[in-house]
Tab-separated table of C-alpha atoms and ligand atoms in Angstrom:
chain	number	residue	atom	x	y	z
D	1	MET	CA	83.799	83.411	127.140
D	2	LYS	CA	86.552	85.039	125.336
D	3	ARG	CA	87.911	88.137	127.311
D	4	PRO	CA	86.104	91.387	126.294
D	5	VAL	CA	88.336	94.224	125.571
D	6	ALA	CA	87.084	96.302	123.175
D	7	ALA	CA	83.265	97.692	124.066
D	8	VAL	CA	81.166	100.522	122.345
D	9	VAL	CA	81.198	103.097	123.870
D	10	ALA	CA	78.904	105.535	121.465
D	11	THR	CA	76.727	105.372	118.276
D	12	GLY	CA	75.845	107.458	115.565
D	13	ARG	CA	74.196	107.184	111.950
D	14	SER	CA	73.495	109.445	109.274
D	15	ALA	CA	71.234	109.330	105.991
D	16	PRO	CA	70.014	111.453	103.299
D	17	ASP	CA	66.828	113.503	103.966
D	18	THR	CA	65.127	112.795	100.779
D	19	VAL	CA	62.973	109.392	100.810
D	20	MET	CA	62.105	107.197	97.949
D	21	THR	CA	59.101	104.933	98.654
D	22	ASN	CA	57.955	102.109	96.412
D	23	HIS	CA	55.083	103.944	94.463
D	24	ASP	CA	57.985	106.028	93.513
D	25	PHE	CA	59.697	103.577	90.650
D	26	ALA	CA	56.756	104.194	88.286
D	27	SER	CA	57.886	107.791	87.606
D	28	ILE	CA	61.342	106.821	86.937
D	29	GLY	CA	59.016	103.770	84.783
D	30	ILE	CA	60.421	101.065	86.468
D	31	GLU	CA	58.083	98.166	85.906
D	32	THR	CA	56.933	97.076	89.454
D	33	SER	CA	54.772	97.674	92.594
D	34	HIS	CA	54.598	98.663	95.638
D	35	GLU	CA	53.113	94.860	96.727
D	36	TRP	CA	56.248	92.816	94.932
D	37	ILE	CA	58.820	95.141	96.645
D	38	PHE	CA	56.987	94.710	100.304
D	39	GLU	CA	55.394	91.052	99.785
D	40	ARG	CA	59.742	89.485	98.603
D	41	SER	CA	61.635	92.122	100.392
D	42	GLY	CA	59.698	94.199	103.321
D	43	ILE	CA	60.747	97.215	101.606
D	44	VAL	CA	58.470	100.050	101.902
D	45	GLU	CA	61.312	102.945	101.354
D	46	ARG	CA	64.815	103.990	101.374
D	47	ARG	CA	66.713	106.704	101.319
D	48	VAL	CA	68.679	108.084	98.416
D	49	ALA	CA	71.635	110.576	98.647
D	50	LYS	CA	71.404	113.500	96.469
D	51	LYS	CA	74.129	115.275	94.874
D	52	GLY	CA	76.908	116.080	96.760
D	53	GLU	CA	76.035	113.808	99.267
D	54	THR	CA	78.861	110.979	99.499
D	55	THR	CA	79.993	107.773	101.004
D	56	ALA	CA	82.814	110.268	103.266
D	57	SER	CA	80.103	112.745	104.182
D	58	MET	CA	77.793	110.327	105.442
D	59	GLY	CA	80.072	108.216	106.939
D	60	ALA	CA	81.877	111.249	108.678
D	61	ALA	CA	78.402	112.730	109.509
D	62	ALA	CA	77.469	109.263	111.269
D	63	GLY	CA	80.619	109.204	113.183
D	64	ARG	CA	80.513	112.761	114.634
D	65	ILE	CA	77.155	111.507	116.022
D	66	ALA	CA	79.244	108.978	117.415
D	67	MET	CA	82.552	111.106	119.137
D	68	GLU	CA	80.169	113.271	120.508
D	69	ARG	CA	78.192	110.887	122.277
D	70	ALA	CA	81.118	109.000	123.365
D	71	GLY	CA	82.500	112.202	124.846
D	72	VAL	CA	85.927	111.661	122.245
D	73	GLN	CA	87.955	114.761	120.805
D	74	PRO	CA	88.705	114.124	117.102
D	75	GLY	CA	92.248	113.927	117.995
D	76	GLU	CA	91.820	110.828	120.539
D	77	VAL	CA	90.986	108.825	117.563
D	78	ASP	CA	93.609	106.298	116.745
D	79	VAL	CA	91.801	104.583	114.005
D	80	ILE	CA	89.258	104.946	111.465
D	81	VAL	CA	88.495	101.619	110.200
D	82	LEU	CA	85.621	102.326	107.281
D	83	SER	CA	83.562	99.667	105.431
D	84	THR	CA	82.127	100.263	102.045
D	85	ALA	CA	81.257	98.773	98.735
D	86	THR	CA	80.843	102.475	97.289
D	87	ALA	CA	84.627	103.694	97.802
D	88	ASP	CA	84.168	107.993	96.565
D	89	ARG	CA	86.946	107.206	94.822
D	90	LEU	CA	89.059	103.883	93.858
D	91	LEU	CA	92.245	105.816	95.094
D	92	PRO	CA	93.014	106.789	97.907
D	93	SER	CA	90.820	105.395	100.691
D	94	THR	CA	87.662	106.884	101.803
D	95	ALA	CA	88.326	106.609	104.920
D	96	VAL	CA	91.333	109.086	104.579
D	97	ASP	CA	88.577	111.626	103.483
D	98	ILE	CA	86.542	111.166	106.152
D	99	GLN	CA	90.224	111.337	108.636
D	100	ALA	CA	89.908	115.070	106.776
D	101	LYS	CA	86.610	116.117	107.474
D	102	LEU	CA	86.593	114.875	111.069
D	103	GLY	CA	89.806	116.410	111.874
D	104	ALA	CA	91.430	113.088	113.814
D	105	THR	CA	94.974	114.670	113.077
D	106	ARG	CA	96.089	111.444	115.186
D	107	ALA	CA	94.171	108.306	113.427
D	108	ALA	CA	95.245	105.691	110.705
D	109	ALA	CA	92.244	105.309	108.640
D	110	PHE	CA	91.771	102.847	105.969
D	111	ASP	CA	88.532	100.803	103.963
D	112	ILE	CA	87.628	97.693	104.278
D	113	SER	CA	86.021	95.425	101.236
D	114	ALA	CA	83.893	92.727	102.110
D	115	ALA	CA	80.138	94.225	101.028
D	116	CYS	CA	77.348	93.797	103.513
D	117	SER	CA	79.531	91.987	106.105
D	118	GLY	CA	81.821	94.782	105.960
D	119	TRP	CA	80.880	96.448	108.856
D	120	LEU	CA	81.319	93.694	111.124
D	121	TYR	CA	84.771	92.208	109.386
D	122	SER	CA	85.886	96.300	110.123
D	123	MET	CA	84.181	95.978	114.458
D	124	THR	CA	86.649	92.655	114.204
D	125	THR	CA	90.179	94.088	112.717
D	126	ALA	CA	89.077	97.261	114.992
D	127	GLU	CA	89.286	95.295	117.819
D	128	GLY	CA	92.036	93.255	116.792
D	129	LEU	CA	94.090	96.349	116.603
D	130	ILE	CA	92.665	97.051	120.529
D	131	MET	CA	93.226	93.931	121.745
D	132	SER	CA	97.446	94.265	120.208
D	133	GLY	CA	97.492	97.472	121.831
D	134	VAL	CA	97.883	99.579	118.525
D	135	ALA	CA	94.822	101.782	118.790
D	136	GLU	CA	93.044	102.731	122.093
D	137	THR	CA	90.467	104.367	120.484
D	138	ALA	CA	89.034	103.350	116.957
D	139	LEU	CA	86.081	105.190	115.006
D	140	VAL	CA	84.328	102.156	113.274
D	141	ILE	CA	82.052	103.545	110.252
D	142	GLY	CA	79.993	101.487	107.668
D	143	SER	CA	79.097	104.216	104.704
D	144	GLU	CA	77.399	103.174	101.602
D	145	LYS	CA	75.811	105.212	98.820
D	146	MET	CA	74.321	102.338	96.821
D	147	SER	CA	72.298	104.248	94.492
D	148	ALA	CA	75.555	105.540	92.837
D	149	ILE	CA	75.897	101.404	92.134
D	150	VAL	CA	72.771	100.395	91.171
D	151	ASP	CA	71.290	99.825	87.703
D	152	TRP	CA	68.622	102.288	87.826
D	153	THR	CA	67.104	100.181	84.775
D	154	ASP	CA	67.450	96.379	86.353
D	155	ARG	CA	63.878	96.384	88.550
D	156	SER	CA	65.555	93.186	90.143
D	157	THR	CA	68.395	95.080	91.825
D	158	CYS	CA	67.623	98.586	91.993
D	159	VAL	CA	64.369	98.546	94.166
D	160	LEU	CA	66.409	96.618	97.010
D	161	PHE	CA	69.159	98.974	97.686
D	162	GLY	CA	69.671	102.468	99.916
D	163	ASP	CA	71.968	104.840	101.196
D	164	GLY	CA	73.336	105.744	104.460
D	165	ALA	CA	75.927	105.782	107.592
D	166	GLY	CA	75.712	104.164	110.813
D	167	ALA	CA	79.480	104.265	112.936
D	168	CYS	CA	80.657	103.428	116.857
D	169	VAL	CA	83.534	104.572	118.928
D	170	LEU	CA	84.843	101.001	119.656
D	171	LYS	CA	87.749	101.609	123.166
D	172	ARG	CA	89.782	99.509	125.246
D	173	SER	CA	87.263	97.998	128.111
D	174	LYS	CA	88.081	97.011	131.984
D	175	THR	CA	84.638	96.239	132.710
D	176	GLY	CA	83.985	92.846	131.192
D	177	LYS	CA	81.215	94.408	128.786
D	178	GLY	CA	82.134	94.682	125.216
D	179	ILE	CA	82.844	91.764	122.325
D	180	LEU	CA	82.753	88.731	123.614
D	181	SER	CA	82.787	86.650	120.274
D	182	ALA	CA	83.341	87.321	116.697
D	183	PHE	CA	83.407	85.109	113.783
D	184	MET	CA	84.436	85.885	109.820
D	185	ARG	CA	83.690	83.701	106.734
D	186	SER	CA	84.411	84.173	102.625
D	187	ASP	CA	83.631	81.502	100.100
D	188	GLY	CA	84.771	83.649	96.689
D	189	LYS	CA	84.104	81.305	94.136
D	190	LEU	CA	80.470	82.537	94.847
D	191	ALA	CA	81.474	86.003	93.958
D	192	GLU	CA	79.821	86.400	90.235
D	193	LEU	CA	76.373	86.127	91.860
D	194	LEU	CA	76.521	88.808	93.229
D	195	TYR	CA	79.354	91.232	91.452
D	196	ARG	CA	80.444	94.601	89.468
D	197	PRO	CA	81.775	93.062	86.632
D	198	ASP	CA	83.935	95.707	84.584
D	199	GLY	CA	84.936	98.977	85.830
D	200	GLY	CA	88.058	98.129	88.554
D	201	ALA	CA	91.333	97.304	87.219
D	202	THR	CA	91.269	93.785	84.967
D	203	THR	CA	89.017	95.904	82.725
D	204	PRO	CA	89.106	99.458	83.295
D	205	PHE	CA	86.101	102.027	82.776
D	206	SER	CA	85.312	102.373	79.430
D	207	ALA	CA	82.786	103.459	77.047
D	208	GLU	CA	82.456	100.102	75.962
D	209	VAL	CA	81.874	99.624	79.658
D	210	LEU	CA	79.445	102.239	80.415
D	211	GLU	CA	77.497	100.752	76.853
D	212	LYS	CA	76.879	97.455	78.861
D	213	LYS	CA	76.221	99.064	82.375
D	214	SER	CA	78.776	96.109	83.450
D	215	HIS	CA	80.279	98.686	85.918
D	216	LEU	CA	76.811	98.374	88.246
D	217	VAL	CA	75.499	95.594	90.112
D	218	ARG	CA	74.373	92.287	89.568
D	219	MET	CA	72.626	90.075	91.107
D	220	ALA	CA	71.228	86.456	90.830
D	221	GLY	CA	69.041	87.348	93.982
D	222	ARG	CA	66.977	84.107	94.326
D	223	GLU	CA	70.645	81.603	94.483
D	224	VAL	CA	71.966	84.897	97.016
D	225	PHE	CA	68.989	84.702	99.224
D	226	LYS	CA	69.213	80.776	99.598
D	227	HIS	CA	73.049	80.927	100.580
D	228	ALA	CA	71.932	84.342	102.791
D	229	VAL	CA	69.858	82.061	105.229
D	230	ARG	CA	71.872	79.270	105.222
D	231	SER	CA	74.927	81.524	106.079
D	232	MET	CA	73.532	83.783	108.701
D	233	SER	CA	72.160	80.757	110.239
D	234	GLU	CA	75.837	79.456	110.814
D	235	ALA	CA	77.299	82.448	111.612
D	236	ALA	CA	74.313	82.909	114.180
D	237	ASP	CA	75.643	79.115	115.599
D	238	ARG	CA	79.484	80.633	115.821
D	239	ALA	CA	78.747	83.818	117.611
D	240	LEU	CA	77.096	81.802	120.446
D	241	ASP	CA	79.630	78.795	120.631
D	242	GLY	CA	82.396	81.477	120.544
D	243	ALA	CA	80.179	83.080	123.338
D	244	LYS	CA	79.391	80.071	125.100
D	245	LEU	CA	75.021	81.533	124.699
D	246	THR	CA	72.136	80.218	123.261
D	247	GLY	CA	69.855	82.017	121.423
D	248	SER	CA	67.774	82.462	124.473
D	249	ASP	CA	70.943	84.613	126.013
D	250	ILE	CA	70.226	87.060	123.434
D	251	ASP	CA	68.162	89.911	124.162
D	252	LEU	CA	68.246	91.179	120.672
D	253	LEU	CA	69.004	90.547	117.216
D	254	ILE	CA	70.148	92.852	114.802
D	255	PRO	CA	70.860	91.328	111.799
D	256	HIS	CA	71.963	92.472	107.990
D	257	GLN	CA	68.564	94.022	106.923
D	258	ALA	CA	68.840	93.213	102.995
D	259	ASN	CA	65.159	91.466	103.007
D	260	VAL	CA	62.565	90.169	105.652
D	261	ARG	CA	62.154	87.195	105.025
D	262	ILE	CA	66.247	85.756	105.824
D	263	ILE	CA	65.889	88.038	108.846
D	264	GLU	CA	62.938	85.685	109.833
D	265	ALA	CA	64.575	82.490	108.802
D	266	THR	CA	67.943	83.332	110.614
D	267	ALA	CA	65.742	84.238	114.214
D	268	LYS	CA	63.391	81.055	113.579
D	269	HIS	CA	67.059	78.885	113.253
D	270	SER	CA	68.611	80.605	116.796
D	271	GLY	CA	65.290	80.200	118.308
D	272	ILE	CA	64.695	83.892	118.879
D	273	SER	CA	61.300	85.068	118.325
D	274	MET	CA	60.773	87.892	116.293
D	275	ASP	CA	60.127	90.519	119.407
D	276	LYS	CA	63.665	90.033	119.968
D	277	VAL	CA	64.615	91.001	116.185
D	278	PHE	CA	65.393	94.298	115.218
D	279	VAL	CA	63.911	95.308	111.617
D	280	ASN	CA	64.140	98.346	109.805
D	281	VAL	CA	64.619	97.141	106.115
D	282	ASP	CA	61.241	98.814	105.745
D	283	ARG	CA	62.386	102.203	106.170
D	284	TYR	CA	65.652	101.997	104.487
D	285	GLY	CA	66.144	98.979	102.029
D	286	ASN	CA	69.176	97.319	101.901
D	287	THR	CA	72.229	99.598	102.872
D	288	SER	CA	74.606	97.129	102.911
D	289	SER	CA	77.745	97.815	105.256
D	290	ALA	CA	75.859	100.273	106.419
D	291	SER	CA	72.850	98.445	107.693
D	292	ILE	CA	73.754	96.912	111.175
D	293	PRO	CA	75.149	100.298	112.391
D	294	ILE	CA	72.045	102.310	111.762
D	295	ALA	CA	70.111	99.969	113.271
D	296	LEU	CA	72.253	99.209	116.359
D	297	ASP	CA	72.034	103.049	116.692
D	298	GLU	CA	68.291	103.132	115.855
D	299	ALA	CA	67.800	100.200	118.686
D	300	ILE	CA	69.933	102.049	121.339
D	301	GLU	CA	68.076	105.348	120.736
D	302	GLN	CA	64.404	102.775	121.191
D	303	GLY	CA	65.671	101.681	124.510
D	304	ARG	CA	66.080	98.322	123.079
D	305	VAL	CA	69.697	98.030	123.564
D	306	LYS	CA	70.580	99.255	127.071
D	307	GLU	CA	73.093	98.927	129.691
D	308	GLY	CA	73.619	95.046	130.239
D	309	SER	CA	71.891	93.649	126.853
D	310	THR	CA	73.400	90.961	124.804
D	311	VAL	CA	73.187	91.509	121.705
D	312	MET	CA	73.720	89.266	118.533
D	313	LEU	CA	74.741	90.605	115.309
D	314	VAL	CA	75.122	88.751	111.733
D	315	ALA	CA	75.807	89.522	108.102
D	316	PHE	CA	75.853	88.248	105.043
D	317	GLY	CA	77.233	89.410	101.657
D	318	ALA	CA	79.241	89.980	98.271
D	319	GLY	CA	82.086	87.658	98.178
D	320	PHE	CA	80.461	85.986	99.236
D	321	THR	CA	81.314	87.284	103.205
D	322	TRP	CA	78.951	86.437	106.515
D	323	ALA	CA	79.799	87.632	109.434
D	324	SER	CA	78.525	87.450	113.319
D	325	MET	CA	78.875	89.100	116.463
D	326	ILE	CA	78.209	89.268	119.995
D	327	ILE	CA	78.215	92.416	122.390
D	328	ARG	CA	77.406	93.136	125.900
D	329	PHE	CA	76.371	96.499	126.273
S	1	UT7	O1	73.031	92.698	100.838
S	1	UT7	C1	73.038	90.611	101.059
S	1	UT7	C2	72.633	90.374	99.454
S	1	UT7	N1	71.285	90.349	98.441
S	1	UT7	C3	70.760	89.917	99.102
S	1	UT7	O2	70.562	89.038	100.470
S	1	UT7	C4	68.786	89.659	98.640
S	1	UT7	C5	68.991	88.188	98.597
S	1	UT7	N2	67.784	87.945	96.988
S	1	UT7	C6	66.644	88.774	98.060
S	1	UT7	O3	66.027	88.876	98.412
S	1	UT7	C7	65.195	87.904	97.033
S	1	UT7	O4	65.703	86.869	96.252
S	1	UT7	C8	64.648	88.961	96.042
S	1	UT7	C9	64.019	89.822	96.949
S	1	UT7	C10	65.580	89.875	95.221
S	1	UT7	C11	63.790	88.717	94.657
S	1	UT7	O5	62.863	87.699	95.454
S	1	UT7	P1	62.364	86.276	94.777
S	1	UT7	O6	61.309	85.820	95.659
S	1	UT7	O7	63.637	85.688	95.155
S	1	UT7	O8	61.755	86.572	93.103
S	1	UT7	P2	63.002	86.547	91.918
S	1	UT7	O9	63.627	86.588	91.523
S	1	UT7	O10	62.886	84.714	91.971
S	1	UT7	O11	61.818	86.857	90.799
S	1	UT7	C12	60.470	86.289	90.201
S	1	UT7	C13	59.901	87.638	89.246
S	1	UT7	C14	60.444	86.934	88.261
S	1	UT7	O12	59.596	86.833	87.384
S	1	UT7	P3	59.268	85.717	86.584
S	1	UT7	O13	60.632	84.886	85.834
S	1	UT7	O14	58.830	84.751	88.182
S	1	UT7	O15	58.305	85.745	85.619
S	1	UT7	C15	60.937	88.102	88.042
S	1	UT7	O16	61.515	89.072	86.477
S	1	UT7	O17	59.612	88.569	90.262
S	1	UT7	C16	60.144	89.273	88.747
S	1	UT7	N3	60.909	90.640	89.395
S	1	UT7	C17	60.042	91.620	89.343
S	1	UT7	N4	58.735	92.333	89.713
S	1	UT7	C18	58.213	93.070	90.032
S	1	UT7	C19	62.177	90.889	89.362
S	1	UT7	N5	62.202	91.830	89.769
S	1	UT7	C20	60.849	92.562	90.484
S	1	UT7	C21	59.986	93.707	90.407
S	1	UT7	N6	59.436	94.308	90.451
S	1	UT7	N7	61.018	94.539	91.168
């Protein structure tokens, strides 16, 4: 087993107060139904940011709660690693806005772009900085304002996503607890199954882009679904191998919350019964890279993650990217 050197000290989350239910889509002229959305995805409602609520404001709020619970002062944070697919601006990073909001005057800050797998990529990056001695205390945040990048006229995507942020303080540990294994993979050949075609440096934003709405998320849902099941199962296997554990050693599985059917298939593959799986996709929808840290924070709050718990985290997202991690608390 890999020697744990980075441990989760505390977590936090922040989501907009505004709740949008499946029934609310009728009021914006979307031809859908609660039954369709719930049966296909398990989603009942999601949070949607109001004007002025940003990726940085939600991320900073989640980070502040995690720091307070960890008893860490802003000036003690060495690095802020923010996972986001919904940066507030293209330059500079949203992480530096969070650094400024928190007053983390000694912290390096940067964004990681790995879509829904991004928080696990960020955790693995932060762990590496801690292991190498570059940092002792890291704030690892996933924050997403998906409502800003979905096409609100495309029923095949707009019903699936939501906004929110989750965070944790990760610190060097000598207790034997912490990250036991981590795994990351990607396959960029499949990028166009889930992407925003334009609006970047290749085809900068223009009236034509706006007209075509090609700056917004496009997804081949059924294809993505198949890859998600396969890749999340592989990621779970690799995390278990890395920690020399089996599914029966896992006290709680916290998968990326995109679709309850993907979650069930991943759990089944690893031989983990659904009573050991954390699900909150019904209340948040898919918050991309914020989904796992939000779920982890709720699981801790509900007492489902306790001292000594062994927790497996598994994610899949655009890229494609997929990743996993086992943490002992
Ligand atoms: O975050 C990581 C990446 N994302 C994911 O992991 C999401 C992966 N994909 C999925 O979760 C599922 O594929 C969806 C929930 C997106 C869709 O479920 P599905 O069972 O794969 O449905 P489908 O896309 O095959 O669509 C079936 C039908 C289509 O109609 P026809 O062509 O069969 O007549 C769609 O037009 O459902 C129709 N449809 C809708 N109907 C009502 C699509 N969206 C809607 C909607 N309401 N919102």
